[in-house]
CSV table of C-alpha atoms in Angstrom, one decimal:
chain,number,residue,atom,x,y,z
J,25,ASP,CA,96.2,81.8,137.0
J,26,SER,CA,94.4,81.5,133.6
J,27,TYR,CA,95.9,80.9,130.2
J,28,LEU,CA,99.4,80.4,131.6
J,29,ASN,CA,98.3,77.7,134.0
J,30,MET,CA,99.7,74.5,132.5
J,31,GLU,CA,97.8,72.1,134.7
J,32,ARG,CA,94.4,73.6,133.8
J,33,ILE,CA,95.2,73.6,130.1
J,34,LEU,CA,96.3,69.9,130.2
J,35,SER,CA,93.3,68.9,132.3
J,36,ALA,CA,90.9,70.6,129.9
J,37,ALA,CA,92.6,68.8,127.0
J,38,LEU,CA,92.3,65.4,128.7
J,39,VAL,CA,88.7,65.9,129.8
J,40,THR,CA,87.6,67.0,126.4
J,41,GLY,CA,89.5,64.3,124.6
J,42,ALA,CA,91.7,66.7,122.6
J,43,ASP,CA,94.6,65.0,120.9
J,44,ALA,CA,96.7,68.1,120.2
J,45,VAL,CA,97.5,71.6,121.5
J,46,HIS,CA,98.2,74.6,119.3
J,47,PRO,CA,100.1,77.1,121.6
J,48,GLY,CA,99.4,80.2,119.5
J,49,PHE,CA,102.0,83.0,120.0
J,50,GLY,CA,101.8,83.6,123.8
J,51,PHE,CA,104.3,82.8,126.5
J,52,LEU,CA,103.6,79.1,126.6
J,53,SER,CA,104.3,78.8,122.9
J,54,GLU,CA,108.1,78.8,123.6
J,55,ASN,CA,108.0,77.0,126.9
J,56,SER,CA,109.7,73.7,126.5
J,57,THR,CA,108.4,72.5,129.9
J,58,PHE,CA,104.8,72.8,128.7
J,59,ALA,CA,105.8,71.0,125.4
J,60,ARG,CA,107.2,68.2,127.5
J,61,ARG,CA,104.1,68.0,129.6
J,62,CYS,CA,102.0,67.7,126.5
J,63,GLN,CA,104.1,64.8,125.3
J,64,GLU,CA,103.9,63.1,128.7
J,65,CYS,CA,100.1,63.3,128.5
J,66,HIS,CA,100.2,61.8,124.9
J,67,ILE,CA,99.0,65.1,123.5
J,68,THR,CA,100.6,66.2,120.2
J,69,TRP,CA,102.5,69.5,120.6
J,70,ILE,CA,102.0,71.6,117.4
J,71,GLY,CA,105.5,73.0,117.3
J,72,PRO,CA,109.2,71.9,117.4
J,73,SER,CA,110.5,69.4,119.9
J,74,PRO,CA,111.2,70.7,123.4
J,75,GLU,CA,114.9,69.8,122.9
J,76,VAL,CA,115.1,72.1,119.9
J,77,MET,CA,113.2,74.8,121.8
J,78,ASP,CA,115.8,74.7,124.6
J,79,ARG,CA,118.7,75.0,122.1
J,80,LEU,CA,117.2,77.9,120.3
J,81,GLY,CA,115.7,79.6,123.4
J,82,ASN,CA,119.2,80.2,124.7
J,83,LYS,CA,120.2,83.0,122.4
J,84,SER,CA,123.9,82.6,123.1
J,85,GLU,CA,123.8,79.0,122.2
J,86,ALA,CA,121.7,79.7,119.1
J,87,ARG,CA,124.3,82.3,117.9
J,88,ASN,CA,127.1,79.7,118.2
J,89,THR,CA,125.0,77.2,116.3
J,90,MET,CA,124.3,79.6,113.5
J,91,GLN,CA,127.9,80.7,113.2
J,92,ALA,CA,128.9,77.0,112.8
J,93,ALA,CA,126.3,76.6,110.1
J,94,GLY,CA,127.7,79.5,108.1
J,95,VAL,CA,124.8,81.9,108.9
J,96,PRO,CA,126.0,85.5,109.4
J,97,VAL,CA,125.9,86.6,113.0
J,98,ILE,CA,126.6,89.9,114.7
J,99,PRO,CA,130.0,90.0,116.4
J,100,GLY,CA,129.6,89.4,120.1
J,101,THR,CA,130.3,87.1,123.1
J,102,LYS,CA,130.1,83.3,122.5
J,103,GLU,CA,129.0,82.6,126.1
J,104,PRO,CA,127.0,84.5,128.7
J,105,VAL,CA,128.8,87.2,130.6
J,106,PHE,CA,128.3,87.0,134.4
J,107,ASP,CA,129.8,90.3,135.7
J,108,TRP,CA,130.1,93.8,134.5
J,109,GLU,CA,133.9,93.9,134.6
J,110,THR,CA,134.1,91.0,132.1
J,111,GLY,CA,131.4,92.8,130.1
J,112,LEU,CA,133.5,95.9,129.9
J,113,SER,CA,136.5,94.0,128.7
J,114,GLU,CA,134.3,92.2,126.1
J,115,ALA,CA,132.7,95.5,125.0
J,116,ASP,CA,136.2,96.9,124.4
J,117,ARG,CA,137.1,93.9,122.3
J,118,ILE,CA,133.9,94.1,120.2
J,119,GLY,CA,133.9,97.9,120.0
J,120,PHE,CA,131.3,100.4,121.3
J,121,PRO,CA,128.4,100.8,120.9
J,122,VAL,CA,127.2,97.4,122.1
J,123,MET,CA,123.9,95.8,123.0
J,124,ILE,CA,123.4,93.8,126.2
J,125,LYS,CA,120.8,91.0,125.7
J,126,ALA,CA,119.1,88.5,127.9
J,127,ALA,CA,120.3,85.0,127.0
J,128,LEU,CA,116.8,83.5,127.5
J,129,GLY,CA,114.8,86.6,126.6
J,130,GLY,CA,112.4,88.0,124.1
J,131,GLY,CA,110.0,90.9,123.6
J,132,GLY,CA,112.6,93.5,124.3
J,133,LYS,CA,113.1,92.5,127.9
J,134,GLY,CA,116.6,92.4,129.3
J,135,MET,CA,118.0,94.6,126.5
J,136,ARG,CA,120.2,97.7,127.0
J,137,GLU,CA,122.2,99.8,124.6
J,138,VAL,CA,125.6,101.0,125.8
J,139,HIS,CA,127.3,103.7,123.8
J,140,VAL,CA,130.2,104.6,126.1
J,141,PRO,CA,132.2,102.6,128.7
J,142,GLU,CA,131.1,104.7,131.6
J,143,ASP,CA,127.5,103.5,131.2
J,144,LEU,CA,128.2,99.8,131.0
J,145,GLU,CA,128.1,98.9,134.7
J,146,ALA,CA,124.7,100.4,135.3
J,147,GLN,CA,123.1,99.1,132.1
J,148,PHE,CA,124.7,95.6,132.6
J,149,LEU,CA,123.1,95.3,136.1
J,150,ALA,CA,119.8,96.6,134.9
J,151,ALA,CA,119.6,94.1,132.0
J,152,LYS,CA,120.5,91.2,134.4
J,153,ASN,CA,117.9,92.2,136.9
J,154,GLU,CA,115.2,92.7,134.2
J,155,ALA,CA,116.1,89.3,132.6
J,156,GLN,CA,115.9,87.6,136.0
J,157,ALA,CA,112.5,89.1,136.8
J,158,ALA,CA,111.0,88.4,133.3
J,159,PHE,CA,112.5,85.0,132.5
J,160,GLY,CA,113.8,83.6,135.8
J,161,ASN,CA,117.3,83.7,134.4
J,162,GLY,CA,119.7,86.6,134.6
J,163,ASP,CA,122.2,85.5,132.1
J,164,VAL,CA,123.1,88.1,129.5
J,165,TYR,CA,125.5,88.4,126.5
J,166,LEU,CA,126.9,91.2,124.5
J,167,GLU,CA,126.9,91.9,120.8
J,168,LYS,CA,127.8,94.8,118.5
J,169,LEU,CA,125.1,97.4,118.2
J,170,VAL,CA,124.1,97.9,114.6
J,171,LEU,CA,123.0,101.5,114.2
J,172,ARG,CA,119.8,102.3,112.5
J,173,PRO,CA,119.1,98.7,111.5
J,174,ARG,CA,116.0,97.2,109.9
J,175,HIS,CA,114.4,94.2,111.4
J,176,VAL,CA,113.7,91.7,108.6
J,177,GLU,CA,112.6,88.1,109.4
J,178,VAL,CA,112.0,85.0,107.2
J,179,GLN,CA,109.1,82.6,107.8
J,180,VAL,CA,110.2,79.0,107.5
J,181,LEU,CA,108.4,75.7,107.4
J,182,ALA,CA,110.1,72.3,108.0
J,183,ASP,CA,108.4,68.9,108.0
J,184,LYS,CA,109.3,65.3,109.1
J,185,HIS,CA,110.1,64.4,105.5
J,186,GLY,CA,113.1,66.6,105.1
J,187,ASN,CA,111.4,69.5,103.4
J,188,ARG,CA,112.8,72.9,104.5
J,189,ILE,CA,111.5,76.0,102.9
J,190,SER,CA,111.3,79.8,103.4
J,191,LEU,CA,108.2,81.8,102.7
J,192,CYS,CA,109.7,85.2,101.8
J,193,GLU,CA,110.5,87.8,104.4
J,194,ARG,CA,108.6,90.3,106.5
J,195,ASP,CA,109.9,93.8,107.5
J,196,CYS,CA,109.1,94.5,111.2
J,197,SER,CA,111.2,97.6,111.5
J,198,LEU,CA,108.5,99.9,112.8
J,199,GLN,CA,108.8,99.3,116.6
J,200,ARG,CA,108.4,101.2,119.8
J,201,ARG,CA,110.8,100.1,122.5
J,202,HIS,CA,111.4,96.8,120.8
J,203,GLN,CA,107.7,96.1,120.4
J,204,LYS,CA,106.4,95.7,116.9
J,205,LEU,CA,103.5,97.9,115.8
J,206,LEU,CA,103.4,97.5,112.0
J,207,GLU,CA,104.7,94.8,109.8
J,208,GLU,CA,104.9,94.5,106.0
J,209,ALA,CA,105.8,91.9,103.4
J,210,PRO,CA,107.9,91.9,101.3
J,211,SER,CA,110.5,94.3,102.8
J,212,PRO,CA,110.9,97.5,100.7
J,213,ALA,CA,114.6,97.5,101.7
J,214,LEU,CA,115.6,94.2,100.0
J,215,THR,CA,116.9,93.6,96.5
J,216,ASP,CA,116.2,90.3,94.8
J,217,GLU,CA,119.8,89.3,95.5
J,218,ILE,CA,119.6,90.0,99.3
J,219,ARG,CA,116.1,88.3,99.4
J,220,ARG,CA,117.6,85.1,97.9
J,221,ALA,CA,120.6,85.2,100.2
J,222,MET,CA,118.5,85.7,103.3
J,223,GLY,CA,116.2,82.8,102.3
J,224,VAL,CA,119.2,80.5,101.8
J,225,ALA,CA,120.6,81.5,105.2
J,226,ALA,CA,117.2,80.9,106.9
J,227,VAL,CA,117.0,77.4,105.4
J,228,LYS,CA,120.6,76.7,106.5
J,229,ALA,CA,119.6,77.7,110.1
J,230,VAL,CA,116.7,75.3,110.0
J,231,ARG,CA,118.8,72.4,108.8
J,232,ALA,CA,121.5,73.1,111.4
J,233,THR,CA,119.1,72.8,114.3
J,234,GLY,CA,116.9,69.9,113.2
J,235,TYR,CA,113.9,72.2,113.4
J,236,GLU,CA,110.4,71.0,112.5
J,237,ASN,CA,107.1,72.9,112.1
J,238,ALA,CA,106.7,76.7,111.5
J,239,GLY,CA,109.3,79.2,112.8
J,240,THR,CA,110.9,82.5,112.1
J,241,ILE,CA,114.5,83.5,111.6
J,242,GLU,CA,115.0,87.1,112.6
J,243,PHE,CA,117.8,89.2,111.0
J,244,LEU,CA,119.1,92.7,111.4
J,245,LEU,CA,119.8,94.5,108.1
J,246,ASP,CA,122.4,97.3,108.2
J,247,GLN,CA,122.5,100.3,106.0
J,248,ASP,CA,125.0,98.7,103.7
J,249,GLY,CA,122.7,95.7,102.9
J,250,ASN,CA,124.5,93.2,105.2
J,251,PHE,CA,122.3,91.0,107.3
J,252,TYR,CA,123.0,89.2,110.6
J,253,PHE,CA,121.1,86.4,112.5
J,254,MET,CA,119.4,87.8,115.6
J,255,GLU,CA,117.3,85.0,116.9
J,256,MET,CA,114.8,82.3,116.0
J,257,ASN,CA,111.3,82.3,117.2
J,258,THR,CA,110.1,78.7,117.7
J,259,ARG,CA,106.4,79.5,117.1
J,260,VAL,CA,104.1,81.2,114.7
J,261,GLN,CA,104.2,84.9,115.1
J,262,VAL,CA,101.6,87.6,115.4
J,263,GLU,CA,102.5,89.0,112.0
J,264,HIS,CA,102.3,85.7,110.1
J,265,PRO,CA,99.1,86.9,108.1
J,266,VAL,CA,101.2,89.3,105.9
J,267,THR,CA,103.2,86.3,104.7
J,268,GLU,CA,100.0,84.3,104.1
J,269,MET,CA,98.7,87.2,102.0
J,270,ILE,CA,101.7,87.4,99.6
J,271,THR,CA,102.3,83.7,99.3
J,272,GLY,CA,98.8,82.3,99.3
J,273,THR,CA,99.8,79.9,102.1
J,274,ASP,CA,97.8,79.0,105.2
J,275,ILE,CA,100.6,78.8,107.7
J,276,ILE,CA,98.4,77.5,110.6
J,277,LYS,CA,97.1,74.7,108.3
J,278,GLU,CA,100.7,73.8,107.4
J,279,GLN,CA,101.5,73.6,111.1
J,280,LEU,CA,98.7,71.1,111.6
J,281,ARG,CA,99.8,69.1,108.6
J,282,ILE,CA,103.4,68.9,109.8
J,283,ALA,CA,102.4,68.0,113.4
J,284,ALA,CA,100.2,65.2,111.9
J,285,GLY,CA,103.2,63.8,110.0
J,286,GLU,CA,102.1,65.0,106.6
J,287,PRO,CA,104.4,66.8,104.2
J,288,ILE,CA,104.3,70.6,103.5
J,289,SER,CA,101.5,71.1,100.9
J,290,CYS,CA,103.0,74.1,99.1
J,291,MET,CA,106.3,72.6,97.8
J,292,ASP,CA,105.2,73.2,94.2
J,293,LYS,CA,105.5,76.9,94.8
J,294,VAL,CA,109.1,76.8,95.9
J,295,PRO,CA,111.0,79.2,95.6
J,296,PHE,CA,108.3,81.7,96.5
J,297,THR,CA,108.0,85.0,94.7
J,298,PRO,CA,106.1,87.7,96.6
J,299,ASN,CA,102.7,88.3,95.1
J,300,GLY,CA,101.7,91.9,95.8
J,301,HIS,CA,102.3,93.7,99.1
J,302,ALA,CA,100.7,93.3,102.5
J,303,MET,CA,100.7,95.2,105.8
J,304,GLU,CA,99.5,94.4,109.3
J,305,PHE,CA,98.5,97.1,111.8
J,306,ARG,CA,98.4,96.0,115.5
J,307,ILE,CA,95.4,97.7,117.0
J,308,ASN,CA,96.2,98.0,120.7
J,309,ALA,CA,94.2,99.4,123.6
J,310,GLU,CA,96.7,102.2,124.1
J,311,ASP,CA,96.7,105.9,124.0
J,312,PRO,CA,99.4,107.1,121.5
J,313,ASP,CA,99.1,110.7,122.8
J,314,MET,CA,99.9,109.7,126.3
J,315,ASP,CA,103.1,107.7,125.8
J,316,PHE,CA,101.1,104.7,124.6
J,317,ARG,CA,99.5,104.3,128.1
J,318,PRO,CA,97.3,101.1,128.4
J,319,CYS,CA,93.7,102.0,128.0
J,320,PRO,CA,91.4,99.3,129.5
J,321,GLY,CA,87.6,99.8,129.5
J,322,ASN,CA,84.3,98.9,127.8
J,323,ILE,CA,83.9,98.9,124.0
J,324,THR,CA,80.8,101.0,123.2
J,325,ARG,CA,81.2,100.8,119.4
J,326,PHE,CA,83.1,98.3,117.3
J,327,GLU,CA,82.9,98.4,113.5
J,328,VAL,CA,85.5,96.7,111.3
J,329,PRO,CA,86.4,97.6,107.7
J,330,ALA,CA,85.8,95.1,104.9
J,331,GLY,CA,86.2,94.9,101.1
J,332,PRO,CA,88.8,93.4,98.8
J,333,GLY,CA,92.2,92.9,100.3
J,334,VAL,CA,91.1,93.6,103.8
J,335,ARG,CA,91.3,91.1,106.7
J,336,VAL,CA,90.6,91.6,110.4
J,337,GLU,CA,91.5,89.2,113.2
J,338,THR,CA,89.9,90.0,116.5
J,339,TYR,CA,88.1,88.6,119.6
J,340,ILE,CA,86.3,91.8,120.3
J,341,LYS,CA,82.7,92.8,119.7
J,342,GLU,CA,80.6,95.8,120.9
J,343,GLY,CA,80.2,95.5,124.7
J,344,SER,CA,83.5,93.7,125.2
J,345,ARG,CA,85.5,94.6,128.3
J,346,ILE,CA,89.2,95.2,127.8
J,347,SER,CA,91.0,94.0,131.0
J,348,PRO,CA,94.2,95.7,132.3
J,349,TYR,CA,95.6,92.2,133.1
J,350,TYR,CA,96.3,90.9,129.6
J,351,ASP,CA,98.0,92.0,126.4
J,352,SER,CA,96.7,95.2,125.0
J,353,MET,CA,96.2,94.0,121.4
J,354,VAL,CA,92.5,93.9,120.6
J,355,ALA,CA,92.7,93.4,116.8
J,356,LYS,CA,94.9,92.9,113.8
J,357,LEU,CA,94.1,94.7,110.6
J,358,ILE,CA,95.8,93.2,107.5
J,359,VAL,CA,95.6,94.8,104.0
J,360,TRP,CA,96.9,93.6,100.6
J,361,GLY,CA,97.5,95.5,97.4
J,362,ASN,CA,99.0,94.7,94.0
J,363,ASP,CA,102.0,96.9,95.0
J,364,ARG,CA,103.1,98.8,98.1
J,365,GLU,CA,101.5,102.1,96.9
J,366,GLU,CA,98.1,100.4,96.6
J,367,CYS,CA,98.6,98.6,99.9
J,368,ILE,CA,99.2,101.9,101.7
J,369,ALA,CA,96.1,103.4,100.0
J,370,ARG,CA,94.0,100.5,101.1
J,371,GLY,CA,95.5,100.7,104.6
J,372,LYS,CA,94.4,104.4,104.9
J,373,ARG,CA,90.9,103.5,103.7
J,374,ALA,CA,90.6,100.6,106.1
J,375,LEU,CA,91.9,102.5,109.1
J,376,ALA,CA,89.4,105.3,108.4
J,377,GLU,CA,86.6,102.8,108.4
J,378,PHE,CA,87.7,101.0,111.6
J,379,HIS,CA,85.7,102.5,114.5
J,380,ILE,CA,86.4,101.6,118.1
J,381,GLU,CA,84.8,103.8,120.8
J,382,GLY,CA,85.0,103.5,124.6
J,383,ILE,CA,88.8,103.2,124.7
J,384,LYS,CA,91.8,104.8,123.0
J,385,THR,CA,93.6,102.7,120.4
J,386,THR,CA,96.6,102.9,118.1
J,387,ILE,CA,94.5,103.5,115.0
J,388,PRO,CA,95.4,107.3,114.9
J,389,PHE,CA,99.0,106.4,115.3
J,390,HIS,CA,98.9,104.1,112.2
J,391,GLN,CA,97.1,106.8,110.2
J,392,LYS,CA,99.9,109.2,111.1
J,393,VAL,CA,102.6,106.7,110.0
J,394,LEU,CA,101.0,106.1,106.6
J,395,GLY,CA,101.0,109.9,106.0
J,396,MET,CA,104.7,110.2,106.7
J,397,ASP,CA,107.1,110.6,103.7
J,398,ALA,CA,109.8,108.6,105.4
J,399,PHE,CA,107.4,105.6,105.7
J,400,VAL,CA,106.0,105.9,102.2
J,401,GLU,CA,109.5,106.0,100.8
J,402,GLY,CA,110.5,103.0,103.0
J,403,ARG,CA,113.1,104.8,105.1
J,404,VAL,CA,112.3,103.4,108.5
J,405,TYR,CA,114.5,101.6,111.1
J,406,THR,CA,113.9,99.9,114.4
J,407,ASP,CA,114.3,103.0,116.5
J,408,PHE,CA,112.5,105.3,114.1
J,409,ILE,CA,109.5,106.2,116.2
J,410,GLU,CA,111.1,108.0,119.1
J,411,PRO,CA,113.3,110.5,117.2
J,412,GLU,CA,111.1,110.9,114.1
J,413,MET,CA,107.7,110.9,115.7
J,414,GLY,CA,108.4,112.2,119.2
J,415,ASP,CA,107.4,108.8,120.7
J,416,ASN,CA,103.7,109.4,119.8
């Protein structure tokens, strides 16, 4: 009834004379119907075309496109699987363990791990039901489950003049139940050789789809250094600031330039070499000691850190009310250092100076992470938090 109401947003744009809509990184940012409605109202959509969004929004179709373009993909089904009996047959072919995924999903919805055949029926039906409830489409597909993988993604830009570039990678492996909590760039797990190969694969993916504007190619990296295409996000992402910090590129500005028909302005820096190290900490209104339970309420104190290499993005101020009806993220803390060691030290200092009272936040969780030997040594993976930190 508010920021997801297409009619109200378009009416506001028309009444105010706005000639473009930047969708941010919320649900409407990957909604091709909304993109089409903008075009019908002669309002520039700052993002890829709705046709490309449709192709890449269907994960099963996106996998097939990437495979045809020579981008490595995880072994799995080429088409959606509609019943659990077929799913069991396909899982036997692929080999357990497998991951069931919503074909039109995202954000960890409609995903289930299956390690043994006996569990497939229940998990298959649960994934389909969750996908239907979350996305209005219950189609799912299966792929090989990569054990203890890292989530590494490549930021890409593509304009109307044929320029296609990658802006290095981000490591988003520190997640809780498929929700990212901390991101860093560059990835401590990549060698220069893997970085180059991943960047080349990302540009191949962009060319294969006819993509324009900013986007992100997400890869899974296994323990042997092999990487596989996972999905493409057809929008700017929450964690884009860490890429900006190590490349000196304003990604939002580039989005506006591309939408206006101008060329990418940073072509002279290609290929990019990471400058220093950056991390982003998602500050959520959640209580880490209570299974990350949402913590709405009134902000009675709000003091942000500052100084060299520290950046805070937020809409909060002292006296703000955190509603239970919206996303729990209240701020993003981004820090930069000349190297990863300095970045971690700066992160510790900034988190200690970040004071939020009136609600519980994830600040203590991030402080705990930065003190862990496994994190400092770069030994994390996507399901690291639950077994290594007791889910808190």
